[in-house]
GROMACS .gro file of C-alpha atoms in nm:
model
  275
    1UNK     CA    1  -3.722   0.667  18.889
    2UNK     CA    2  -3.711   0.366  18.658
    3UNK     CA    3  -3.493   0.285  18.359
    4UNK     CA    4  -3.717   0.116  18.105
    5UNK     CA    5  -3.616  -0.096  17.808
    6UNK     CA    6  -3.248  -0.087  17.907
    7UNK     CA    7  -3.030  -0.388  17.973
    8UNK     CA    8  -2.750  -0.335  18.225
    9UNK     CA    9  -2.448  -0.563  18.204
   10UNK     CA   10  -2.229  -0.583  18.514
   11UNK     CA   11  -1.884  -0.740  18.514
   12UNK     CA   12  -1.741  -0.805  18.859
   13UNK     CA   13  -1.952  -0.979  19.122
   14UNK     CA   14  -1.761  -0.869  19.430
   15UNK     CA   15  -1.890  -0.660  19.720
   16UNK     CA   16  -1.966  -0.337  19.533
   17UNK     CA   17  -2.094  -0.518  19.226
   18UNK     CA   18  -2.336  -0.705  19.449
   19UNK     CA   19  -2.446  -0.385  19.619
   20UNK     CA   20  -2.519  -0.217  19.286
   21UNK     CA   21  -2.735  -0.507  19.169
   22UNK     CA   22  -2.915  -0.525  19.504
   23UNK     CA   23  -2.998  -0.154  19.514
   24UNK     CA   24  -3.103  -0.130  19.149
   25UNK     CA   25  -3.358  -0.400  19.219
   26UNK     CA   26  -3.471  -0.296  19.568
   27UNK     CA   27  -3.518   0.065  19.457
   28UNK     CA   28  -3.714  -0.045  19.151
   29UNK     CA   29  -3.478   0.120  18.903
   30UNK     CA   30  -3.481  -0.189  18.683
   31UNK     CA   31  -3.643  -0.531  18.682
   32UNK     CA   32  -3.456  -0.858  18.726
   33UNK     CA   33  -3.480  -0.928  18.354
   34UNK     CA   34  -3.287  -0.606  18.281
   35UNK     CA   35  -2.967  -0.716  18.456
   36UNK     CA   36  -2.706  -0.965  18.338
   37UNK     CA   37  -2.385  -1.036  18.532
   38UNK     CA   38  -2.044  -1.188  18.469
   39UNK     CA   39  -1.729  -1.254  18.668
   40UNK     CA   40  -1.398  -1.421  18.584
   41UNK     CA   41  -1.475  -1.653  18.876
   42UNK     CA   42  -1.778  -1.836  18.740
   43UNK     CA   43  -1.910  -1.941  19.082
   44UNK     CA   44  -1.932  -1.578  19.198
   45UNK     CA   45  -2.144  -1.483  18.897
   46UNK     CA   46  -2.364  -1.789  18.938
   47UNK     CA   47  -2.413  -1.718  19.309
   48UNK     CA   48  -2.518  -1.358  19.242
   49UNK     CA   49  -2.751  -1.459  18.958
   50UNK     CA   50  -2.911  -1.721  19.181
   51UNK     CA   51  -2.947  -1.486  19.480
   52UNK     CA   52  -3.091  -1.191  19.287
   53UNK     CA   53  -3.268  -1.389  19.013
   54UNK     CA   54  -3.094  -1.193  18.739
   55UNK     CA   55  -2.938  -1.305  18.413
   56UNK     CA   56  -2.587  -1.445  18.389
   57UNK     CA   57  -2.339  -1.473  18.107
   58UNK     CA   58  -2.041  -1.710  18.120
   59UNK     CA   59  -1.883  -1.504  17.844
   60UNK     CA   60  -1.795  -1.136  17.903
   61UNK     CA   61  -1.809  -1.071  17.528
   62UNK     CA   62  -2.163  -1.206  17.508
   63UNK     CA   63  -2.262  -0.988  17.804
   64UNK     CA   64  -2.142  -0.676  17.620
   65UNK     CA   65  -2.344  -0.770  17.313
   66UNK     CA   66  -2.659  -0.812  17.525
   67UNK     CA   67  -2.619  -0.487  17.719
   68UNK     CA   68  -2.709  -0.121  17.664
   69UNK     CA   69  -2.494  -0.001  17.957
   70UNK     CA   70  -2.181  -0.173  18.086
   71UNK     CA   71  -2.085  -0.145  18.454
   72UNK     CA   72  -1.726  -0.240  18.540
   73UNK     CA   73  -1.689  -0.347  18.903
   74UNK     CA   74  -1.365  -0.543  18.862
   75UNK     CA   75  -1.036  -0.491  19.044
   76UNK     CA   76  -0.805  -0.242  18.869
   77UNK     CA   77  -0.537  -0.509  18.829
   78UNK     CA   78  -0.785  -0.729  18.635
   79UNK     CA   79  -0.882  -0.458  18.389
   80UNK     CA   80  -0.614  -0.511  18.124
   81UNK     CA   81  -0.694  -0.877  18.073
   82UNK     CA   82  -1.066  -0.803  18.062
   83UNK     CA   83  -1.013  -0.523  17.812
   84UNK     CA   84  -0.827  -0.756  17.575
   85UNK     CA   85  -1.128  -0.984  17.579
   86UNK     CA   86  -1.408  -0.734  17.530
   87UNK     CA   87  -1.252  -0.432  17.352
   88UNK     CA   88  -1.351  -0.545  16.999
   89UNK     CA   89  -1.711  -0.559  17.117
   90UNK     CA   90  -1.720  -0.242  17.329
   91UNK     CA   91  -1.549  -0.056  17.045
   92UNK     CA   92  -1.786  -0.183  16.780
   93UNK     CA   93  -2.099  -0.131  16.984
   94UNK     CA   94  -1.998   0.207  17.131
   95UNK     CA   95  -2.156   0.100  17.456
   96UNK     CA   96  -2.159   0.353  17.745
   97UNK     CA   97  -1.933   0.234  18.029
   98UNK     CA   98  -1.967   0.307  18.401
   99UNK     CA   99  -1.652   0.221  18.595
  100UNK     CA  100  -1.609   0.197  18.973
  101UNK     CA  101  -1.244   0.088  18.945
  102UNK     CA  102  -1.022   0.284  19.184
  103UNK     CA  103  -0.741   0.478  19.020
  104UNK     CA  104  -0.824   0.391  18.657
  105UNK     CA  105  -0.869   0.713  18.459
  106UNK     CA  106  -1.133   0.780  18.197
  107UNK     CA  107  -0.872   0.820  17.924
  108UNK     CA  108  -0.726   0.480  18.012
  109UNK     CA  109  -1.065   0.309  17.998
  110UNK     CA  110  -1.140   0.474  17.664
  111UNK     CA  111  -0.803   0.366  17.527
  112UNK     CA  112  -0.830   0.001  17.629
  113UNK     CA  113  -1.200  -0.046  17.551
  114UNK     CA  114  -1.197   0.157  17.228
  115UNK     CA  115  -1.504   0.348  17.340
  116UNK     CA  116  -1.580   0.714  17.402
  117UNK     CA  117  -1.865   0.737  17.654
  118UNK     CA  118  -1.712   0.656  17.993
  119UNK     CA  119  -1.830   0.758  18.340
  120UNK     CA  120  -1.592   0.708  18.631
  121UNK     CA  121  -1.749   0.663  18.975
  122UNK     CA  122  -1.619   0.637  19.331
  123UNK     CA  123  -1.897   0.496  19.553
  124UNK     CA  124  -1.859   0.385  19.913
  125UNK     CA  125  -1.973   0.105  20.139
  126UNK     CA  126  -2.276   0.283  20.286
  127UNK     CA  127  -2.434   0.235  19.942
  128UNK     CA  128  -2.535  -0.103  20.080
  129UNK     CA  129  -2.818   0.062  20.276
  130UNK     CA  130  -2.884   0.345  20.031
  131UNK     CA  131  -2.682   0.592  20.242
  132UNK     CA  132  -2.371   0.599  20.026
  133UNK     CA  133  -2.209   0.887  19.845
  134UNK     CA  134  -2.086   0.847  19.489
  135UNK     CA  135  -1.859   1.103  19.325
  136UNK     CA  136  -1.860   1.076  18.946
  137UNK     CA  137  -1.751   1.233  18.620
  138UNK     CA  138  -1.824   1.144  18.258
  139UNK     CA  139  -1.637   1.194  17.934
  140UNK     CA  140  -1.769   1.456  17.687
  141UNK     CA  141  -1.908   1.179  17.466
  142UNK     CA  142  -2.178   1.101  17.724
  143UNK     CA  143  -2.510   1.245  17.609
  144UNK     CA  144  -2.738   1.429  17.850
  145UNK     CA  145  -2.977   1.134  17.848
  146UNK     CA  146  -2.681   0.903  17.919
  147UNK     CA  147  -2.571   1.117  18.211
  148UNK     CA  148  -2.926   1.111  18.341
  149UNK     CA  149  -2.917   0.732  18.334
  150UNK     CA  150  -2.592   0.735  18.533
  151UNK     CA  151  -2.749   0.963  18.793
  152UNK     CA  152  -3.053   0.738  18.827
  153UNK     CA  153  -2.830   0.435  18.881
  154UNK     CA  154  -2.612   0.613  19.136
  155UNK     CA  155  -2.904   0.765  19.327
  156UNK     CA  156  -3.021   0.413  19.404
  157UNK     CA  157  -2.703   0.392  19.615
  158UNK     CA  158  -2.751   0.724  19.796
  159UNK     CA  159  -2.618   1.072  19.717
  160UNK     CA  160  -2.460   1.127  19.373
  161UNK     CA  161  -2.219   1.419  19.327
  162UNK     CA  162  -2.088   1.510  18.982
  163UNK     CA  163  -1.728   1.630  19.004
  164UNK     CA  164  -1.592   1.920  18.799
  165UNK     CA  165  -1.250   1.763  18.742
  166UNK     CA  166  -1.127   1.405  18.737
  167UNK     CA  167  -0.857   1.471  18.997
  168UNK     CA  168  -1.138   1.505  19.251
  169UNK     CA  169  -1.233   1.142  19.189
  170UNK     CA  170  -0.888   1.032  19.309
  171UNK     CA  171  -0.925   1.257  19.611
  172UNK     CA  172  -1.271   1.115  19.681
  173UNK     CA  173  -1.118   0.766  19.673
  174UNK     CA  174  -0.910   0.861  19.977
  175UNK     CA  175  -1.182   1.065  20.149
  176UNK     CA  176  -1.529   0.915  20.095
  177UNK     CA  177  -1.427   0.585  19.936
  178UNK     CA  178  -1.200   0.484  20.225
  179UNK     CA  179  -1.382   0.711  20.470
  180UNK     CA  180  -1.618   0.455  20.626
  181UNK     CA  181  -1.313   0.258  20.742
  182UNK     CA  182  -1.182   0.569  20.922
  183UNK     CA  183  -1.514   0.606  21.102
  184UNK     CA  184  -1.518   0.239  21.199
  185UNK     CA  185  -1.161   0.268  21.325
  186UNK     CA  186  -1.262   0.567  21.538
  187UNK     CA  187  -1.551   0.366  21.678
  188UNK     CA  188  -1.314   0.076  21.755
  189UNK     CA  189  -1.088   0.313  21.948
  190UNK     CA  190  -1.389   0.468  22.120
  191UNK     CA  191  -1.497   0.122  22.237
  192UNK     CA  192  -1.147   0.033  22.351
  193UNK     CA  193  -1.123   0.352  22.554
  194UNK     CA  194  -1.463   0.297  22.715
  195UNK     CA  195  -1.375  -0.060  22.807
  196UNK     CA  196  -1.044   0.052  22.953
  197UNK     CA  197  -1.245   0.258  23.202
  198UNK     CA  198  -1.428  -0.056  23.308
  199UNK     CA  199  -1.750   0.007  23.115
  200UNK     CA  200  -1.948  -0.307  23.018
  201UNK     CA  201  -1.918  -0.403  22.650
  202UNK     CA  202  -2.289  -0.369  22.569
  203UNK     CA  203  -2.310  -0.022  22.724
  204UNK     CA  204  -1.988   0.091  22.552
  205UNK     CA  205  -2.117  -0.025  22.214
  206UNK     CA  206  -2.452   0.149  22.259
  207UNK     CA  207  -2.300   0.476  22.381
  208UNK     CA  208  -2.034   0.495  22.109
  209UNK     CA  209  -2.281   0.426  21.828
  210UNK     CA  210  -2.549   0.666  21.953
  211UNK     CA  211  -2.290   0.936  22.024
  212UNK     CA  212  -2.158   0.920  21.668
  213UNK     CA  213  -2.509   0.906  21.523
  214UNK     CA  214  -2.627   1.199  21.734
  215UNK     CA  215  -2.326   1.416  21.660
  216UNK     CA  216  -2.365   1.369  21.284
  217UNK     CA  217  -2.740   1.436  21.301
  218UNK     CA  218  -2.681   1.751  21.506
  219UNK     CA  219  -2.435   1.886  21.251
  220UNK     CA  220  -2.678   1.808  20.967
  221UNK     CA  221  -2.968   1.980  21.141
  222UNK     CA  222  -2.789   2.290  21.268
  223UNK     CA  223  -2.571   2.336  20.956
  224UNK     CA  224  -2.297   2.461  21.186
  225UNK     CA  225  -1.938   2.371  21.105
  226UNK     CA  226  -1.774   2.087  21.302
  227UNK     CA  227  -1.521   2.318  21.465
  228UNK     CA  228  -1.799   2.549  21.592
  229UNK     CA  229  -1.992   2.258  21.738
  230UNK     CA  230  -1.677   2.113  21.894
  231UNK     CA  231  -1.610   2.443  22.070
  232UNK     CA  232  -1.967   2.451  22.200
  233UNK     CA  233  -1.917   2.111  22.361
  234UNK     CA  234  -1.578   2.207  22.502
  235UNK     CA  235  -1.633   2.404  22.824
  236UNK     CA  236  -1.327   2.585  22.957
  237UNK     CA  237  -1.164   2.383  23.231
  238UNK     CA  238  -1.399   2.090  23.179
  239UNK     CA  239  -1.361   1.723  23.093
  240UNK     CA  240  -1.390   1.768  22.717
  241UNK     CA  241  -1.120   2.035  22.710
  242UNK     CA  242  -0.886   1.797  22.894
  243UNK     CA  243  -0.946   1.525  22.634
  244UNK     CA  244  -0.907   1.764  22.337
  245UNK     CA  245  -0.574   1.884  22.473
  246UNK     CA  246  -0.446   1.526  22.471
  247UNK     CA  247  -0.554   1.483  22.107
  248UNK     CA  248  -0.376   1.806  22.016
  249UNK     CA  249  -0.061   1.717  22.211
  250UNK     CA  250  -0.042   1.380  22.034
  251UNK     CA  251  -0.075   1.557  21.696
  252UNK     CA  252  -0.388   1.363  21.604
  253UNK     CA  253  -0.479   1.606  21.323
  254UNK     CA  254  -0.142   1.559  21.154
  255UNK     CA  255  -0.170   1.181  21.186
  256UNK     CA  256  -0.515   1.176  21.033
  257UNK     CA  257  -0.414   1.401  20.742
  258UNK     CA  258  -0.109   1.185  20.678
  259UNK     CA  259  -0.323   0.874  20.668
  260UNK     CA  260  -0.563   1.023  20.411
  261UNK     CA  261  -0.266   1.145  20.205
  262UNK     CA  262  -0.129   0.790  20.198
  263UNK     CA  263  -0.461   0.662  20.069
  264UNK     CA  264  -0.450   0.928  19.797
  265UNK     CA  265  -0.093   0.833  19.704
  266UNK     CA  266  -0.202   0.472  19.668
  267UNK     CA  267  -0.477   0.574  19.426
  268UNK     CA  268  -0.211   0.751  19.220
  269UNK     CA  269   0.006   0.439  19.223
  270UNK     CA  270  -0.283   0.228  19.097
  271UNK     CA  271  -0.324   0.474  18.812
  272UNK     CA  272   0.036   0.419  18.700
  273UNK     CA  273   0.003   0.041  18.685
  274UNK     CA  274  -0.246   0.061  18.396
  275UNK     CA  275  -0.126   0.247  18.090
   0.00000   0.00000   0.00000
């Protein structure tokens, strides 16, 4: 679905900012002329504008004035300085804001930007290939048509899930936002274990990737819960049972939960730095 006659201004030309611009264009949501970008590092904005053939503004204030929707893809620690620069313009224009900043609450964005319509989003890295998942929530000031626009933008990245409460956004930061890194770490360990057995690197890489891909696809197709499927693979007295017992003895579940909890705690710490 396309967004017509709407100019999208994006501030923050890092990894996720670049992914958003790329997917909006590749999915045909907007045309190149409908996007204008800015970054505090001028070269980053110029590089993105050159690569994607979109507009660029050296001045964040001018970008706000040109835009109908503002997307904030800056680091949380850069938000205060940016807000000082653009707040008079976001407040005056009442521009809808979509933020992907980790840990920065809707009420904080509203306070610093002097605006009411704010949508907070937690996307993840798989958005790069249109397989991402974005958890989002908007302030009451967002109109139904505005929320529809947010959904269209986020669906260009993959699955979009509207949360019922903002606390779930912080939780999603630790689960789906950081989640791809957990999967990649598991794959790294999988490869290391295979190589330790003497398996050639190319075979280990192929087997680990296809095993992960197949397991996820099986769960999607059968709709059975992971624990049920795990038990079906685990024959009594077999090789899998022996491996699972080692995971359990080493308290792998507790370690994993602790790691995700630490990621969640960090999102809470980020929240406290901006008030």
